[in-house]
Coordinates of C-alpha atoms in Angstrom, one line a residue:
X1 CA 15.5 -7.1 18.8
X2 CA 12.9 -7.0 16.1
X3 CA 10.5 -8.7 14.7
X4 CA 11.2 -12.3 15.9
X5 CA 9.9 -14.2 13.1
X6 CA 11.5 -11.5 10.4
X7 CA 14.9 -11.9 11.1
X8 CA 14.3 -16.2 11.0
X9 CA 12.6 -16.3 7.6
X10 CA 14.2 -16.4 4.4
X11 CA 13.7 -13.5 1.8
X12 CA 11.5 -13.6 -0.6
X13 CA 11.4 -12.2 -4.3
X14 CA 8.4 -10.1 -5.1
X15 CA 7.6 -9.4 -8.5
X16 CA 10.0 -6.2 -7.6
X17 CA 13.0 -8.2 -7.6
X18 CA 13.6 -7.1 -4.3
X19 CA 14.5 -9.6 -2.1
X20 CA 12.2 -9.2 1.3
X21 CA 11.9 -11.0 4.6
X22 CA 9.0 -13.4 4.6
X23 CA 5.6 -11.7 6.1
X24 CA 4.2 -12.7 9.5
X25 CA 1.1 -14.6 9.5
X26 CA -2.3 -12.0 10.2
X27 CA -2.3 -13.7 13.7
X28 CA -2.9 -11.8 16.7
X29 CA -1.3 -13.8 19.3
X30 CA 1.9 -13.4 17.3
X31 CA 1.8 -9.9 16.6
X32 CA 1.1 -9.7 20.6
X33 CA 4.2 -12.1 21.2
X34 CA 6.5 -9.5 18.9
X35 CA 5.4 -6.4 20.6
X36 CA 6.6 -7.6 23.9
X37 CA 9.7 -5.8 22.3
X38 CA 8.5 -3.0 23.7
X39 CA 8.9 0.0 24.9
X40 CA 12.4 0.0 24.0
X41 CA 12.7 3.9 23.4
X42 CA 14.8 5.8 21.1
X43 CA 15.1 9.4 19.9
X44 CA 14.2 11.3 17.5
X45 CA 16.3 14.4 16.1
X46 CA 15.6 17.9 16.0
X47 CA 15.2 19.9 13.2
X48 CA 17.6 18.7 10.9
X49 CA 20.3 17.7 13.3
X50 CA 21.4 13.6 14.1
X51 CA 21.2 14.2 18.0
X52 CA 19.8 11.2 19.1
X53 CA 20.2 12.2 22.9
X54 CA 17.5 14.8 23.0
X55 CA 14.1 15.3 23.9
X56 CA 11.0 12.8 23.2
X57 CA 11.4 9.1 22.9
X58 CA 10.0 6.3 20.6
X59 CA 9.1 2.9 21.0
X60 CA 8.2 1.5 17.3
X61 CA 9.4 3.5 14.2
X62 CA 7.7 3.0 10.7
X63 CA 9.0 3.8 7.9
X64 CA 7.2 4.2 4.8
X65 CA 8.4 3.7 0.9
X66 CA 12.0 3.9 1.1
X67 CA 11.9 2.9 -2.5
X68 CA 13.8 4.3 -5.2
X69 CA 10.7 5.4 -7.2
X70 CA 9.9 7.8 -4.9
X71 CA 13.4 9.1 -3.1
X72 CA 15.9 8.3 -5.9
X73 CA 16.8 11.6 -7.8
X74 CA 16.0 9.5 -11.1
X75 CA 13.5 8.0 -9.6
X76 CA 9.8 7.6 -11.3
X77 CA 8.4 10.7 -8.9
X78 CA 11.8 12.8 -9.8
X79 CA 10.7 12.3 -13.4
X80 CA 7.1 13.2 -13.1
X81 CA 8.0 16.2 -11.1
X82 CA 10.9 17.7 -12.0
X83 CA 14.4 17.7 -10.2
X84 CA 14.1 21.2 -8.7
X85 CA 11.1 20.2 -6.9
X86 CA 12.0 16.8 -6.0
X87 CA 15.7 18.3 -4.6
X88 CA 14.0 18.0 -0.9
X89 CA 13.4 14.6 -1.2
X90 CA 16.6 13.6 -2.0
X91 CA 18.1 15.4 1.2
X92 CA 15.5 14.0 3.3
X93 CA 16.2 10.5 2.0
X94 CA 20.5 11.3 2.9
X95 CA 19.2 12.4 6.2
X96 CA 17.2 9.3 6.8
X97 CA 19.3 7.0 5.8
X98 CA 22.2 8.6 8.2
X99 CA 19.8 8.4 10.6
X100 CA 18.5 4.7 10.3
X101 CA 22.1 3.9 10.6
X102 CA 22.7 4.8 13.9
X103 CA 19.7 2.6 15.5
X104 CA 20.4 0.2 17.9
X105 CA 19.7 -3.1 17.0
X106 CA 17.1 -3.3 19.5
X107 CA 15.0 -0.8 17.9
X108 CA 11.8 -2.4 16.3
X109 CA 11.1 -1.3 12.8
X110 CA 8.8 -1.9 10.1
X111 CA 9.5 -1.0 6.6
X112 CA 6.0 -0.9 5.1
X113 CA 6.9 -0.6 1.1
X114 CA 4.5 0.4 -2.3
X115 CA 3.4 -1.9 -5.2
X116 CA 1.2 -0.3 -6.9
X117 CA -1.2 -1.3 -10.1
X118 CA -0.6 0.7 -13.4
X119 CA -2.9 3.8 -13.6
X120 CA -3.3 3.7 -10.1
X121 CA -2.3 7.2 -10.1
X122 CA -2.1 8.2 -13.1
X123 CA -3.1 7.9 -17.0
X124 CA -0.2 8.9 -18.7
X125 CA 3.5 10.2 -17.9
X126 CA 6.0 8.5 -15.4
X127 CA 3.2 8.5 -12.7
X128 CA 1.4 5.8 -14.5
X129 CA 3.5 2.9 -13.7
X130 CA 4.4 4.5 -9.9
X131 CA 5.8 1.3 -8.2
X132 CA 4.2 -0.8 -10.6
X133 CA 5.7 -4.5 -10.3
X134 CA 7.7 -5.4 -13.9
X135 CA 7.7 -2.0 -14.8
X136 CA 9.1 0.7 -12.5
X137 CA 12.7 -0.4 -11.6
X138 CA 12.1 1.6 -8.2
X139 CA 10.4 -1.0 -6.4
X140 CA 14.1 -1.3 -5.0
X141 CA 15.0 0.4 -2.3
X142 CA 17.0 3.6 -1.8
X143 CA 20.4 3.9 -1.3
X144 CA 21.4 3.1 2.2
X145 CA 17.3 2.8 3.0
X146 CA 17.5 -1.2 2.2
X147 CA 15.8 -3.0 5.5
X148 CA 18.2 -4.7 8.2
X149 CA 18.0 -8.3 8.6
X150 CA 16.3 -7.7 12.1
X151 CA 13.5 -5.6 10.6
X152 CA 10.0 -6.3 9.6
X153 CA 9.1 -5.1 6.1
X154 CA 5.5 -5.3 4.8
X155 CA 4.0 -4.5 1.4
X156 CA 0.8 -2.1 0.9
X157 CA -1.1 -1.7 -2.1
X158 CA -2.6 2.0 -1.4
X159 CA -0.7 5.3 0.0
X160 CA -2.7 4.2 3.8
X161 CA 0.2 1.7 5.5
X162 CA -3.2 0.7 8.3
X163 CA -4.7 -0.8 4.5
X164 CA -1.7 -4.1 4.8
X165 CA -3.4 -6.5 7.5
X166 CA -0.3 -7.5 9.1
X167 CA 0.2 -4.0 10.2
X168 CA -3.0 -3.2 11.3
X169 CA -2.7 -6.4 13.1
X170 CA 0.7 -5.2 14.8
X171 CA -0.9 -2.3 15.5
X172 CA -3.6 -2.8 17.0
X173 CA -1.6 -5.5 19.4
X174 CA 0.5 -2.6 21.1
X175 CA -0.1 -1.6 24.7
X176 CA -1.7 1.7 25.2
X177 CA 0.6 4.8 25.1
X178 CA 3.0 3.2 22.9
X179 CA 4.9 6.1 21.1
X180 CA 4.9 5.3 17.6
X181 CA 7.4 7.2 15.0
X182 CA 6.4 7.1 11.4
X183 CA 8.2 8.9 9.1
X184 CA 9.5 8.3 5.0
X185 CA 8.3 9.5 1.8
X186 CA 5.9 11.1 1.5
X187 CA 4.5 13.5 4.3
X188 CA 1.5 14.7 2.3
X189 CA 0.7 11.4 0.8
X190 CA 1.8 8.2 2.8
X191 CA 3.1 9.1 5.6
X192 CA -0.2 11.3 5.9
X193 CA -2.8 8.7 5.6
X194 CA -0.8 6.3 7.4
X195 CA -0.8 8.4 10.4
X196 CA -4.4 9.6 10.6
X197 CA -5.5 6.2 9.6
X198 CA -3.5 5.0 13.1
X199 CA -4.5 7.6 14.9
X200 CA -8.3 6.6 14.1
X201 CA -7.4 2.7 14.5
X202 CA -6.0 3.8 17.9
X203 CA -6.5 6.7 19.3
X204 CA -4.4 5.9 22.4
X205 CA -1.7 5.5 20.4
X206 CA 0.9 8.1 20.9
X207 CA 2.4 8.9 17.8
X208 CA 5.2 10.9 15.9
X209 CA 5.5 12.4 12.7
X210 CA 8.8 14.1 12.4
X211 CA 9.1 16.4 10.0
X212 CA 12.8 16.6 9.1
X213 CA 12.8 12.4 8.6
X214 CA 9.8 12.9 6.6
X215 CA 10.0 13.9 2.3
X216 CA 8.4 16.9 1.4
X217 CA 8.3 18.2 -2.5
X218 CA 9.9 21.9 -2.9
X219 CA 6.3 22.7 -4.7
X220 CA 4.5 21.5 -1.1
X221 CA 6.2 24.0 1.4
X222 CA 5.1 27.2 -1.1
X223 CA 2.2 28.7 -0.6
X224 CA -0.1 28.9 -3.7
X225 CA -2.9 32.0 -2.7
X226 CA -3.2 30.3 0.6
X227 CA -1.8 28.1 3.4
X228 CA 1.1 25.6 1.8
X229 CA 0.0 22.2 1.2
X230 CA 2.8 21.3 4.1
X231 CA 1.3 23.8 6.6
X232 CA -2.4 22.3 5.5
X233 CA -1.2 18.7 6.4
X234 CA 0.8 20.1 9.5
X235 CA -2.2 21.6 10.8
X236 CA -4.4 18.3 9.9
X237 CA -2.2 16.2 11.8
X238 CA -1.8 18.6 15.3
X239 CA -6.1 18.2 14.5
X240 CA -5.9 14.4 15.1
X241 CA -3.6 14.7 18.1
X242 CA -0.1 13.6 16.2
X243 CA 3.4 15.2 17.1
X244 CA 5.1 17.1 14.5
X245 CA 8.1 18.1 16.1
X246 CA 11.4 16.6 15.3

């Protein structure tokens, strides 16, 4: 079972293209009514194994930007970065995907994708029009990434997923000690602020960032005369109380 009003609605076209289940309405009571879904556990792998019979369990998984801008090997962030250091991504994303397909359809998910404004990020170069509506044909999403009709999908317009009111408003409607998985492209970016934004929203929260469902550019796990940006955000999420494991 997931979102109950998700599954219902008929998609909608964003300026994307991409064809998206209709949003739930900011209400609490109905966020409230959707989380009785819960806990309905499922398991995360380890390292970079498929396992889903080991170890710590989930109740809600998030995933963040499974668009093709950012996990498509010719994909606006591929371009900007260079195919060598964007070869991680593209393994995580095979990973993922293989992963996602093995959920039961009782597992609650929300897909909380990117439209971004042009410049957000950027003045010039492929950057510049990162997930910008009309002009970056990877608003899609990835290959084998595309929501199920069961899940909820939600649009952000900053890297922080907590910034789109309907989540925060899911969020904020779970019981205490709900284990949360959030996982996607990217770890130093998204899937970064999106945890430590939840984790301050709700600190009671129990929740998961595993690293092997979550992108990482080659360029992040080297060290550059110090700690690598992956060990800096590692470390920055154990701070706030956030599970790296997996």
């Amino acid at each position: 079972m997931g979102s109950p009003t998700s599954s219902a609605a008929p998609p909608v076209t964003t300026a994307c293209g991409a064809g998206l289940p209709a949003p739930v309405p900011s209400d609490a009571s109905e966020a409230k009514q959707w989380c009785r879904v819960l806990p309905l556990a499922t398991r995360w792998p380890l390292g970079a194994g498929l396992s889903l019979g080991v170890r710590r369990h989930v109740d809600l998984i998030v995933v963040v930007d499974p668009q093709l801008a950012f996990a498509s090997p010719v994909g606006t962030l591929a371009r900007a970065v260079g195919v060598k250091d964007h070869a991680p991504v593209v393994r995580t994303s095979e990973r993922l995907s293989r992963w996602l397909a093995r959920l039961s359809v009782a597992v609650p998910v929300i897909v909380v994708r990117s439209e971004y404004q042009l410049g957000q990020f950027a003045t010039d170069g492929p950057l510049r029009e990162l997930a910008v509506p009309g002009l970056d044909p990877g608003c899609g999403f990835a290959d084998g990434l595309a929501p199920k009709h069961h899940w909820t999908v939600l649009t952000k317009r900053v890297p922080d997923a907590c910034s789109q009111p309907d989540f925060e408003v899911r969020m904020r409607a779970l019981p205490p000690g709900t284990r949360v998985g959030i996982c996607g492209f990217m770890l130093t970016t998204c899937v970064r602020a999106s945890a430590l934004s939840l984790a301050r929203l709700r600190p009671d929260l129990r929740i998961e960032v595993p690293v092997s469902l979550c992108a990482i550019r080659r360029s992040s796990q080297l060290p550059h005369g110090g700690p690598s940006r992956l060990k800096e955000v590692l470390d920055e999420l154990r701070r706030a109380s956030i599970s790296t494991a997996g």
